[in-house]
C-alpha cells in the first residue's frame, strides 16, 4: 500500500514539475515576444512569404513554376549557402512589378514584426534588383513610402530605409543608383552592401561609400557568416568603408584584435541565427553560440531576421527564442540583445532614451505580474 501511495505521489510530483516547466516556457516566450525591439537587419525582398509571392505573381499575370506555397518552399530547400540562397531570392523577387507589390510586402512584414515586439525598423531594399527588371526608382520609393504610411497609421512603429548596393555587381552601377536616388536621399537613413560576398568588395565600393557619406547617409555593410576572407573583409568595412554597423558580423569572435576594435568603436553587430528550409544540422547552434560569445565579450550584439519570408517564416522574436535555447542564453541576455538593438539604431538620442526606458518599464511590469519568473534564467 505504502509503495502504491509513494508511486502516486511521485507521479503527481513529476506532472506538477512538467506543468510548471511548460508554464515557464510559455511565459518566457511571451516575455521575449513582448520585449520592445529595433529590427536593424532585414531585407524588404526577403520578407516576402511564399503565399504572398504567389498572390503577387497571379495579380501581375506572371507564370511561375509553383502551384502552392509548399512548392515554393521546396524551391527554397535548394538554398544551403549565400550564393544559392541569393539565386532563389533574385528569382522570387522578379514577380514584383508595381509599387503596390512593395506596399503589400512591407505592410505584411510590419504587422508580423509588430506582433513580435518590433517598435522601430530599419529596412534594407535592393533597388538594383528592381531597376534591372524595368521598375523605376520612383516606383520603388513610392511602394516603400506607401507601406510605411499604412503601417504607421495602424501601429505604434517607426520605420527607416537603408538602400543596399549589390556586392556582386559593378561599383559603377551602385554609384549611378546613389546619384539617381538624390531626390529621395531624405527618405534614407543610410546605405549598405549585400548579395554574395566577392573578394575585396570593400576596396571596390570605397568611392561609393565616400560619396554616400558626403551626402550625410549612414553606413553599414554585410560581412556574412563563414565567408572566404571574412577577417580581411571585416577589417575592410571598418577601416576602408567606415561602417557604423556590420550585418551578421559573427566571425568577429574569431579574431581578438578585431573584437577589440569593434568594441572600441562601438560597432553594432546585427546577427542572424536563421534557418534555411533545408535541414542543416549545427547551423543554429553555431550562429547562436557566436551571438552568445560576442554578447558575453561585451560587443554591441543584437539579433535580427534578415529574410524571414524565405527562411522558414521565422521573425525576430522567434529567432531570439531559438537562439536562447540553442546557446543557453538567459533572460538577461534577451534584455541585453533588445537594448543593444536600440543602442545601435539610427535614431535620435531622445528616441533612444525613450525606447530603453520602454524596455525597463516592460521588464518591471512583467516581473510584477509574474514574480515567479524573476528567478528563471
Ligand atoms: N540579401 C538578402 N539577404 C542577404 C544576406 N543575408 N546576405 C547578403 N545579402 C543578402
Ligand atoms: Zn542580410
mmCIF file of C-alpha atoms and ligand atoms in Angstrom:
data_model
loop_
_atom_site.group_PDB
_atom_site.id
_atom_site.type_symbol
_atom_site.label_atom_id
_atom_site.label_comp_id
_atom_site.label_asym_id
_atom_site.label_seq_id
_atom_site.Cartn_x
_atom_site.Cartn_y
_atom_site.Cartn_z
ATOM 1 C CA UNK A 1 0.000 0.000 0.000
ATOM 2 C CA UNK A 2 2.789 2.335 1.040
ATOM 3 C CA UNK A 3 4.508 1.639 -2.257
ATOM 4 C CA UNK A 4 1.352 2.487 -4.241
ATOM 5 C CA UNK A 5 0.886 5.782 -2.383
ATOM 6 C CA UNK A 6 4.549 6.596 -2.970
ATOM 7 C CA UNK A 7 4.170 5.883 -6.706
ATOM 8 C CA UNK A 8 1.084 8.124 -6.916
ATOM 9 C CA UNK A 9 2.878 10.963 -5.128
ATOM 10 C CA UNK A 10 5.878 10.562 -7.429
ATOM 11 C CA UNK A 11 3.599 10.563 -10.487
ATOM 12 C CA UNK A 12 1.747 13.688 -9.323
ATOM 13 C CA UNK A 13 5.017 15.384 -8.415
ATOM 14 C CA UNK A 14 6.533 14.736 -11.847
ATOM 15 C CA UNK A 15 3.364 16.009 -13.504
ATOM 16 C CA UNK A 16 3.350 19.176 -11.415
ATOM 17 C CA UNK A 17 7.015 19.796 -12.299
ATOM 18 C CA UNK A 18 6.394 19.263 -16.015
ATOM 19 C CA UNK A 19 3.339 21.548 -15.898
ATOM 20 C CA UNK A 20 5.357 24.267 -14.133
ATOM 21 C CA UNK A 21 8.146 23.964 -16.715
ATOM 22 C CA UNK A 22 5.620 24.224 -19.577
ATOM 23 C CA UNK A 23 4.079 27.275 -17.939
ATOM 24 C CA UNK A 24 7.524 28.895 -17.514
ATOM 25 C CA UNK A 25 8.353 28.175 -21.184
ATOM 26 C CA UNK A 26 5.095 29.767 -22.272
ATOM 27 C CA UNK A 27 5.712 32.808 -20.084
ATOM 28 C CA UNK A 28 9.301 33.139 -21.297
ATOM 29 C CA UNK A 29 8.003 33.014 -24.849
ATOM 30 C CA UNK A 30 5.520 35.784 -24.071
ATOM 31 C CA UNK A 31 8.265 37.761 -22.318
ATOM 32 C CA UNK A 32 10.679 37.602 -25.267
ATOM 33 C CA UNK A 33 7.989 38.286 -27.853
ATOM 34 C CA UNK A 34 6.779 41.350 -25.946
ATOM 35 C CA UNK A 35 10.231 42.873 -25.356
ATOM 36 C CA UNK A 36 10.434 46.125 -27.353
ATOM 37 C CA UNK A 37 12.930 45.667 -30.201
ATOM 38 C CA UNK A 38 14.553 47.511 -33.079
ATOM 39 C CA UNK A 39 14.831 45.498 -36.292
ATOM 40 C CA UNK A 40 18.076 46.615 -37.915
ATOM 41 C CA UNK A 41 18.833 43.883 -40.415
ATOM 42 C CA UNK A 42 16.137 42.722 -42.753
ATOM 43 C CA UNK A 43 15.657 42.843 -46.499
ATOM 44 C CA UNK A 44 12.317 44.023 -47.845
ATOM 45 C CA UNK A 45 12.621 41.467 -50.636
ATOM 46 C CA UNK A 46 13.365 38.628 -48.214
ATOM 47 C CA UNK A 47 10.276 39.305 -46.112
ATOM 48 C CA UNK A 48 8.011 38.078 -48.923
ATOM 49 C CA UNK A 49 6.284 34.873 -47.761
ATOM 50 C CA UNK A 50 5.543 32.086 -50.317
ATOM 51 C CA UNK A 51 1.777 32.812 -50.156
ATOM 52 C CA UNK A 52 2.292 36.488 -50.969
ATOM 53 C CA UNK A 53 4.777 35.628 -53.731
ATOM 54 C CA UNK A 54 2.072 33.515 -55.403
ATOM 55 C CA UNK A 55 -0.605 36.198 -54.931
ATOM 56 C CA UNK A 56 1.618 38.901 -56.449
ATOM 57 C CA UNK A 57 2.600 36.678 -59.388
ATOM 58 C CA UNK A 58 -1.091 35.941 -60.024
ATOM 59 C CA UNK A 59 -2.240 39.553 -59.986
ATOM 60 C CA UNK A 60 0.666 40.626 -62.217
ATOM 61 C CA UNK A 61 -0.185 37.844 -64.671
ATOM 62 C CA UNK A 62 3.217 36.195 -64.300
ATOM 63 C CA UNK A 63 3.503 32.443 -64.830
ATOM 64 C CA UNK A 64 5.618 30.804 -62.145
ATOM 65 C CA UNK A 65 6.536 27.113 -61.969
ATOM 66 C CA UNK A 66 4.982 26.715 -58.482
ATOM 67 C CA UNK A 67 1.352 25.883 -57.808
ATOM 68 C CA UNK A 68 1.374 26.085 -54.000
ATOM 69 C CA UNK A 69 3.286 27.606 -51.084
ATOM 70 C CA UNK A 70 4.711 24.118 -50.472
ATOM 71 C CA UNK A 71 6.187 24.096 -53.987
ATOM 72 C CA UNK A 72 7.847 27.482 -53.312
ATOM 73 C CA UNK A 73 9.251 26.107 -50.063
ATOM 74 C CA UNK A 74 10.597 23.116 -51.981
ATOM 75 C CA UNK A 75 12.423 25.505 -54.280
ATOM 76 C CA UNK A 76 13.785 27.326 -51.210
ATOM 77 C CA UNK A 77 15.042 23.959 -49.945
ATOM 78 C CA UNK A 78 17.795 24.234 -52.585
ATOM 79 C CA UNK A 79 19.345 27.133 -50.620
ATOM 80 C CA UNK A 80 22.277 25.981 -48.491
ATOM 81 C CA UNK A 81 24.711 28.886 -48.588
ATOM 82 C CA UNK A 82 24.768 32.581 -49.501
ATOM 83 C CA UNK A 83 25.122 32.293 -53.318
ATOM 84 C CA UNK A 84 22.495 29.532 -53.627
ATOM 85 C CA UNK A 85 20.101 31.498 -51.418
ATOM 86 C CA UNK A 86 20.580 34.727 -53.389
ATOM 87 C CA UNK A 87 19.925 32.920 -56.663
ATOM 88 C CA UNK A 88 16.442 31.958 -55.401
ATOM 89 C CA UNK A 89 15.894 35.335 -53.706
ATOM 90 C CA UNK A 90 16.502 37.102 -57.035
ATOM 91 C CA UNK A 91 14.249 34.637 -58.827
ATOM 92 C CA UNK A 92 11.345 35.068 -56.397
ATOM 93 C CA UNK A 93 11.524 38.846 -56.211
ATOM 94 C CA UNK A 94 11.192 39.067 -60.002
ATOM 95 C CA UNK A 95 7.364 38.901 -59.671
ATOM 96 C CA UNK A 96 7.405 42.382 -58.097
ATOM 97 C CA UNK A 97 6.429 44.944 -60.718
ATOM 98 C CA UNK A 98 4.269 47.621 -59.076
ATOM 99 C CA UNK A 99 4.556 49.983 -56.091
ATOM 100 C CA UNK A 100 1.509 48.177 -54.607
ATOM 101 C CA UNK A 101 3.519 44.950 -54.522
ATOM 102 C CA UNK A 102 6.177 46.599 -52.375
ATOM 103 C CA UNK A 103 3.493 48.224 -50.235
ATOM 104 C CA UNK A 104 1.843 44.856 -49.564
ATOM 105 C CA UNK A 105 5.129 43.059 -48.862
ATOM 106 C CA UNK A 106 6.277 45.693 -46.395
ATOM 107 C CA UNK A 107 2.919 46.076 -44.641
ATOM 108 C CA UNK A 108 2.663 42.298 -44.132
ATOM 109 C CA UNK A 109 6.159 42.369 -42.647
ATOM 110 C CA UNK A 110 5.446 45.308 -40.297
ATOM 111 C CA UNK A 111 2.313 43.596 -38.974
ATOM 112 C CA UNK A 112 4.220 40.411 -38.220
ATOM 113 C CA UNK A 113 7.192 42.257 -36.731
ATOM 114 C CA UNK A 114 4.974 44.449 -34.579
ATOM 115 C CA UNK A 115 3.327 41.346 -33.134
ATOM 116 C CA UNK A 116 6.823 40.216 -32.054
ATOM 117 C CA UNK A 117 7.755 43.464 -30.300
ATOM 118 C CA UNK A 118 9.351 45.498 -33.103
ATOM 119 C CA UNK A 119 8.807 49.197 -32.422
ATOM 120 C CA UNK A 120 11.418 50.572 -34.827
ATOM 121 C CA UNK A 121 12.554 49.032 -38.131
ATOM 122 C CA UNK A 122 15.420 49.932 -40.474
ATOM 123 C CA UNK A 123 14.634 48.120 -43.675
ATOM 124 C CA UNK A 124 17.107 47.272 -46.412
ATOM 125 C CA UNK A 125 15.929 47.277 -50.005
ATOM 126 C CA UNK A 126 17.797 46.367 -53.221
ATOM 127 C CA UNK A 127 16.923 48.998 -55.876
ATOM 128 C CA UNK A 128 19.222 47.433 -58.471
ATOM 129 C CA UNK A 129 17.183 44.215 -58.489
ATOM 130 C CA UNK A 130 14.073 46.207 -59.401
ATOM 131 C CA UNK A 131 15.740 48.576 -61.873
ATOM 132 C CA UNK A 132 17.191 45.582 -63.730
ATOM 133 C CA UNK A 133 13.637 44.452 -64.463
ATOM 134 C CA UNK A 134 12.262 47.789 -65.592
ATOM 135 C CA UNK A 135 10.812 49.332 -62.432
ATOM 136 C CA UNK A 136 11.837 52.930 -61.810
ATOM 137 C CA UNK A 137 13.324 54.318 -58.611
ATOM 138 C CA UNK A 138 10.173 56.371 -58.213
ATOM 139 C CA UNK A 139 8.040 53.225 -58.196
ATOM 140 C CA UNK A 140 10.282 51.581 -55.605
ATOM 141 C CA UNK A 141 10.280 54.611 -53.287
ATOM 142 C CA UNK A 142 6.526 55.062 -53.760
ATOM 143 C CA UNK A 143 5.945 51.459 -52.694
ATOM 144 C CA UNK A 144 8.172 51.824 -49.636
ATOM 145 C CA UNK A 145 6.522 55.118 -48.647
ATOM 146 C CA UNK A 146 3.024 53.643 -49.021
ATOM 147 C CA UNK A 147 3.912 50.639 -46.849
ATOM 148 C CA UNK A 148 5.440 52.859 -44.212
ATOM 149 C CA UNK A 149 2.469 55.267 -44.169
ATOM 150 C CA UNK A 150 -0.038 52.420 -43.823
ATOM 151 C CA UNK A 151 1.988 50.780 -41.050
ATOM 152 C CA UNK A 152 2.492 53.993 -39.076
ATOM 153 C CA UNK A 153 -1.216 54.686 -39.248
ATOM 154 C CA UNK A 154 -2.053 51.237 -37.979
ATOM 155 C CA UNK A 155 0.729 50.628 -35.449
ATOM 156 C CA UNK A 156 2.973 52.427 -32.990
ATOM 157 C CA UNK A 157 6.107 51.828 -35.050
ATOM 158 C CA UNK A 158 8.809 53.999 -36.645
ATOM 159 C CA UNK A 159 10.413 52.988 -39.934
ATOM 160 C CA UNK A 160 13.525 53.989 -41.861
ATOM 161 C CA UNK A 161 15.141 52.675 -45.038
ATOM 162 C CA UNK A 162 18.630 51.525 -45.969
ATOM 163 C CA UNK A 163 19.462 51.439 -49.662
ATOM 164 C CA UNK A 164 21.594 48.394 -50.455
ATOM 165 C CA UNK A 165 24.098 48.019 -53.264
ATOM 166 C CA UNK A 166 24.831 44.590 -54.698
ATOM 167 C CA UNK A 167 28.387 43.461 -53.949
ATOM 168 C CA UNK A 168 28.474 41.148 -56.962
ATOM 169 C CA UNK A 169 27.602 43.894 -59.466
ATOM 170 C CA UNK A 170 29.885 46.734 -60.699
ATOM 171 C CA UNK A 171 30.535 49.612 -58.307
ATOM 172 C CA UNK A 172 29.702 51.998 -61.169
ATOM 173 C CA UNK A 173 26.103 50.715 -61.076
ATOM 174 C CA UNK A 174 25.924 51.448 -57.354
ATOM 175 C CA UNK A 175 27.298 54.954 -57.889
ATOM 176 C CA UNK A 176 24.725 55.582 -60.627
ATOM 177 C CA UNK A 177 21.875 54.464 -58.334
ATOM 178 C CA UNK A 178 23.184 56.582 -55.467
ATOM 179 C CA UNK A 179 23.175 59.654 -57.726
ATOM 180 C CA UNK A 180 19.832 58.867 -59.373
ATOM 181 C CA UNK A 181 18.249 58.459 -55.919
ATOM 182 C CA UNK A 182 19.229 62.013 -54.944
ATOM 183 C CA UNK A 183 15.570 63.230 -54.833
ATOM 184 C CA UNK A 184 14.879 60.545 -52.208
ATOM 185 C CA UNK A 185 18.034 60.863 -50.088
ATOM 186 C CA UNK A 186 15.848 62.476 -47.429
ATOM 187 C CA UNK A 187 13.876 59.213 -47.206
ATOM 188 C CA UNK A 188 17.014 57.213 -46.429
ATOM 189 C CA UNK A 189 18.796 56.575 -43.165
ATOM 190 C CA UNK A 190 21.819 55.177 -44.919
ATOM 191 C CA UNK A 191 23.315 52.778 -47.410
ATOM 192 C CA UNK A 192 24.696 49.252 -47.155
ATOM 193 C CA UNK A 193 26.125 46.348 -49.122
ATOM 194 C CA UNK A 194 24.570 42.917 -49.600
ATOM 195 C CA UNK A 195 24.306 39.957 -52.040
ATOM 196 C CA UNK A 196 27.168 37.447 -52.454
ATOM 197 C CA UNK A 197 30.473 38.377 -50.822
ATOM 198 C CA UNK A 198 33.096 38.906 -53.513
ATOM 199 C CA UNK A 199 36.746 39.226 -52.540
ATOM 200 C CA UNK A 200 37.891 42.708 -51.522
ATOM 201 C CA UNK A 201 34.451 44.225 -52.008
ATOM 202 C CA UNK A 202 35.441 46.945 -49.527
ATOM 203 C CA UNK A 203 38.034 48.278 -51.988
ATOM 204 C CA UNK A 204 35.570 48.135 -54.870
ATOM 205 C CA UNK A 205 32.919 50.190 -53.055
ATOM 206 C CA UNK A 206 35.158 52.713 -51.270
ATOM 207 C CA UNK A 207 34.336 55.620 -53.652
ATOM 208 C CA UNK A 208 30.580 54.879 -53.432
ATOM 209 C CA UNK A 209 30.673 54.912 -49.630
ATOM 210 C CA UNK A 210 32.743 58.110 -49.576
ATOM 211 C CA UNK A 211 30.143 59.750 -51.786
ATOM 212 C CA UNK A 212 27.247 58.444 -49.688
ATOM 213 C CA UNK A 213 28.907 59.748 -46.504
ATOM 214 C CA UNK A 214 29.334 63.152 -48.156
ATOM 215 C CA UNK A 215 25.524 63.201 -48.602
ATOM 216 C CA UNK A 216 25.077 62.643 -44.872
ATOM 217 C CA UNK A 217 23.991 58.995 -45.248
ATOM 218 C CA UNK A 218 24.911 56.472 -42.541
ATOM 219 C CA UNK A 219 26.961 53.411 -43.489
ATOM 220 C CA UNK A 220 26.631 49.691 -42.864
ATOM 221 C CA UNK A 221 27.725 46.556 -44.705
ATOM 222 C CA UNK A 222 27.159 42.847 -44.668
ATOM 223 C CA UNK A 223 30.005 40.576 -43.661
ATOM 224 C CA UNK A 224 28.160 37.286 -43.937
ATOM 225 C CA UNK A 225 28.914 34.245 -41.759
ATOM 226 C CA UNK A 226 31.845 31.923 -42.572
ATOM 227 C CA UNK A 227 32.654 33.501 -45.914
ATOM 228 C CA UNK A 228 36.068 33.340 -47.558
ATOM 229 C CA UNK A 229 38.421 36.145 -46.442
ATOM 230 C CA UNK A 230 35.988 37.039 -43.693
ATOM 231 C CA UNK A 231 38.518 38.579 -41.288
ATOM 232 C CA UNK A 232 40.044 40.709 -44.066
ATOM 233 C CA UNK A 233 36.544 41.845 -45.076
ATOM 234 C CA UNK A 234 35.586 42.786 -41.508
ATOM 235 C CA UNK A 235 38.721 44.949 -41.233
ATOM 236 C CA UNK A 236 37.984 46.365 -44.684
ATOM 237 C CA UNK A 237 34.451 47.510 -43.934
ATOM 238 C CA UNK A 238 35.647 49.103 -40.685
ATOM 239 C CA UNK A 239 38.848 50.776 -41.852
ATOM 240 C CA UNK A 240 38.207 51.429 -45.547
ATOM 241 C CA UNK A 241 34.433 51.933 -45.654
ATOM 242 C CA UNK A 242 33.993 53.363 -42.143
ATOM 243 C CA UNK A 243 30.793 51.488 -41.285
ATOM 244 C CA UNK A 244 28.913 52.007 -38.019
ATOM 245 C CA UNK A 245 27.342 48.548 -38.097
ATOM 246 C CA UNK A 246 28.205 45.165 -39.602
ATOM 247 C CA UNK A 247 25.338 42.967 -40.774
ATOM 248 C CA UNK A 248 25.917 39.446 -39.432
ATOM 249 C CA UNK A 249 29.489 40.094 -38.202
ATOM 250 C CA UNK A 250 29.560 36.850 -36.213
ATOM 251 C CA UNK A 251 33.106 35.933 -37.240
ATOM 252 C CA UNK A 252 34.376 38.879 -35.213
ATOM 253 C CA UNK A 253 34.532 36.305 -32.420
ATOM 254 C CA UNK A 254 37.380 34.521 -34.260
ATOM 255 C CA UNK A 255 39.888 37.363 -34.044
ATOM 256 C CA UNK A 256 40.702 39.019 -30.695
ATOM 257 C CA UNK A 257 42.202 42.141 -32.311
ATOM 258 C CA UNK A 258 39.116 42.594 -34.483
ATOM 259 C CA UNK A 259 36.846 42.127 -31.483
ATOM 260 C CA UNK A 260 38.820 44.767 -29.594
ATOM 261 C CA UNK A 261 38.426 47.231 -32.472
ATOM 262 C CA UNK A 262 34.710 46.524 -32.893
ATOM 263 C CA UNK A 263 34.180 47.165 -29.186
ATOM 264 C CA UNK A 264 36.368 50.269 -29.121
ATOM 265 C CA UNK A 265 34.383 51.789 -31.993
ATOM 266 C CA UNK A 266 31.007 50.634 -30.622
ATOM 267 C CA UNK A 267 30.166 48.946 -33.920
ATOM 268 C CA UNK A 268 26.800 47.184 -33.860
ATOM 269 C CA UNK A 269 26.709 43.540 -34.981
ATOM 270 C CA UNK A 270 23.335 42.532 -36.386
ATOM 271 C CA UNK A 271 23.427 38.746 -36.035
ATOM 272 C CA UNK A 272 21.004 36.349 -37.663
ATOM 273 C CA UNK A 273 20.605 32.823 -36.227
ATOM 274 C CA UNK A 274 18.304 31.892 -39.097
ATOM 275 C CA UNK A 275 17.484 28.530 -40.662
ATOM 276 C CA UNK A 276 17.158 27.640 -44.326
ATOM 277 C CA UNK A 277 14.259 25.402 -45.327
ATOM 278 C CA UNK A 278 16.846 22.664 -45.852
ATOM 279 C CA UNK A 279 17.856 20.875 -42.644
ATOM 280 C CA UNK A 280 21.401 21.884 -41.824
ATOM 281 C CA UNK A 281 22.444 20.338 -38.509
ATOM 282 C CA UNK A 282 24.585 22.630 -36.382
ATOM 283 C CA UNK A 283 23.772 25.865 -38.243
ATOM 284 C CA UNK A 284 21.601 27.349 -35.485
ATOM 285 C CA UNK A 285 23.972 26.134 -32.740
ATOM 286 C CA UNK A 286 26.988 27.696 -34.480
ATOM 287 C CA UNK A 287 25.299 31.053 -35.004
ATOM 288 C CA UNK A 288 23.597 31.201 -31.625
ATOM 289 C CA UNK A 289 26.888 30.216 -29.966
ATOM 290 C CA UNK A 290 28.692 33.076 -31.707
ATOM 291 C CA UNK A 291 25.940 35.529 -30.688
ATOM 292 C CA UNK A 292 26.234 34.409 -27.063
ATOM 293 C CA UNK A 293 30.054 34.591 -27.114
ATOM 294 C CA UNK A 294 30.002 38.105 -28.606
ATOM 295 C CA UNK A 295 27.396 39.206 -26.107
ATOM 296 C CA UNK A 296 29.483 37.831 -23.229
ATOM 297 C CA UNK A 297 32.536 39.596 -24.676
ATOM 298 C CA UNK A 298 30.673 42.917 -24.433
ATOM 299 C CA UNK A 299 30.100 43.596 -28.157
ATOM 300 C CA UNK A 300 27.016 45.583 -29.267
ATOM 301 C CA UNK A 301 25.386 42.387 -30.442
ATOM 302 C CA UNK A 302 21.726 42.075 -31.405
ATOM 303 C CA UNK A 303 19.538 39.534 -33.214
ATOM 304 C CA UNK A 304 17.571 40.205 -36.417
ATOM 305 C CA UNK A 305 15.503 38.423 -39.013
ATOM 306 C CA UNK A 306 17.240 39.138 -42.389
ATOM 307 C CA UNK A 307 14.916 37.279 -44.804
ATOM 308 C CA UNK A 308 12.117 35.863 -42.660
ATOM 309 C CA UNK A 309 9.721 35.181 -45.553
ATOM 310 C CA UNK A 310 12.279 32.961 -47.257
ATOM 311 C CA UNK A 311 13.792 31.315 -44.171
ATOM 312 C CA UNK A 312 11.005 29.287 -42.589
ATOM 313 C CA UNK A 313 8.834 32.295 -41.646
ATOM 314 C CA UNK A 314 10.926 32.921 -38.518
ATOM 315 C CA UNK A 315 10.795 36.525 -37.322
ATOM 316 C CA UNK A 316 12.861 38.415 -34.755
ATOM 317 C CA UNK A 317 11.172 37.080 -31.608
ATOM 318 C CA UNK A 318 11.150 33.517 -32.975
ATOM 319 C CA UNK A 319 14.881 33.745 -33.661
ATOM 320 C CA UNK A 320 15.704 35.179 -30.239
ATOM 321 C CA UNK A 321 13.849 32.272 -28.631
ATOM 322 C CA UNK A 322 15.529 29.665 -30.851
ATOM 323 C CA UNK A 323 18.947 31.186 -30.178
ATOM 324 C CA UNK A 324 18.228 31.284 -26.454
ATOM 325 C CA UNK A 325 17.503 27.588 -26.477
ATOM 326 C CA UNK A 326 20.406 26.632 -28.759
ATOM 327 C CA UNK A 327 23.070 28.561 -26.839
ATOM 328 C CA UNK A 328 21.659 28.518 -23.318
ATOM 329 C CA UNK A 329 21.098 32.259 -23.225
ATOM 330 C CA UNK A 330 19.476 33.821 -20.196
ATOM 331 C CA UNK A 331 16.550 36.148 -19.744
ATOM 332 C CA UNK A 332 19.107 38.887 -19.062
ATOM 333 C CA UNK A 333 20.738 38.113 -22.427
ATOM 334 C CA UNK A 334 17.363 38.622 -24.132
ATOM 335 C CA UNK A 335 17.041 42.018 -22.455
ATOM 336 C CA UNK A 336 20.596 42.996 -23.448
ATOM 337 C CA UNK A 337 20.006 41.943 -27.087
ATOM 338 C CA UNK A 338 16.893 44.137 -27.208
ATOM 339 C CA UNK A 339 18.655 47.078 -25.577
ATOM 340 C CA UNK A 340 21.607 46.738 -27.957
ATOM 341 C CA UNK A 341 19.244 46.925 -30.923
ATOM 342 C CA UNK A 342 18.164 50.404 -29.789
ATOM 343 C CA UNK A 343 21.698 51.384 -28.720
ATOM 344 C CA UNK A 344 22.910 50.858 -32.294
ATOM 345 C CA UNK A 345 19.755 52.029 -34.129
ATOM 346 C CA UNK A 346 19.959 55.154 -36.280
ATOM 347 C CA UNK A 347 17.561 57.178 -34.147
ATOM 348 C CA UNK A 348 17.794 60.405 -32.151
ATOM 349 C CA UNK A 349 19.242 60.316 -28.633
ATOM 350 C CA UNK A 350 15.808 61.259 -27.278
ATOM 351 C CA UNK A 351 14.186 58.328 -29.047
ATOM 352 C CA UNK A 352 16.974 56.024 -27.860
ATOM 353 C CA UNK A 353 16.439 57.037 -24.238
ATOM 354 C CA UNK A 354 12.668 56.602 -24.656
ATOM 355 C CA UNK A 355 12.989 53.079 -26.108
ATOM 356 C CA UNK A 356 15.494 51.990 -23.438
ATOM 357 C CA UNK A 357 13.092 53.237 -20.756
ATOM 358 C CA UNK A 358 10.299 51.366 -22.528
ATOM 359 C CA UNK A 359 12.280 48.124 -22.099
ATOM 360 C CA UNK A 360 12.927 48.777 -18.394
ATOM 361 C CA UNK A 361 9.237 49.545 -17.844
ATOM 362 C CA UNK A 362 8.214 46.425 -19.750
ATOM 363 C CA UNK A 363 10.520 44.190 -17.659
ATOM 364 C CA UNK A 364 9.332 45.771 -14.396
ATOM 365 C CA UNK A 365 5.664 45.300 -15.321
ATOM 366 C CA UNK A 366 6.275 41.698 -16.400
ATOM 367 C CA UNK A 367 8.112 40.871 -13.165
ATOM 368 C CA UNK A 368 5.352 42.394 -11.102
ATOM 369 C CA UNK A 369 2.755 40.305 -12.925
ATOM 370 C CA UNK A 370 4.889 37.111 -12.792
ATOM 371 C CA UNK A 371 7.178 37.246 -9.741
ATOM 372 C CA UNK A 372 7.937 33.515 -10.093
ATOM 373 C CA UNK A 373 9.689 34.273 -13.442
ATOM 374 C CA UNK A 374 12.298 36.607 -11.974
ATOM 375 C CA UNK A 375 14.457 33.634 -10.966
ATOM 376 C CA UNK A 376 14.054 31.764 -14.272
ATOM 377 C CA UNK A 377 17.376 32.099 -16.152
HETATM 378 N N1 LIG B 1 20.424 39.648 -49.333
HETATM 379 C C1 LIG B 1 19.409 39.175 -48.619
HETATM 380 N N2 LIG B 1 19.842 38.555 -47.513
HETATM 381 C C2 LIG B 1 21.192 38.629 -47.542
HETATM 382 C C3 LIG B 1 22.214 38.185 -46.689
HETATM 383 N N3 LIG B 1 21.973 37.553 -45.551
HETATM 384 N N4 LIG B 1 23.488 38.395 -47.047
HETATM 385 C C4 LIG B 1 23.759 39.056 -48.173
HETATM 386 N N5 LIG B 1 22.833 39.513 -48.999
HETATM 387 C C5 LIG B 1 21.553 39.306 -48.686
HETATM 388 ZN ZN1 LIG B 2 21.136 40.402 -44.699
#
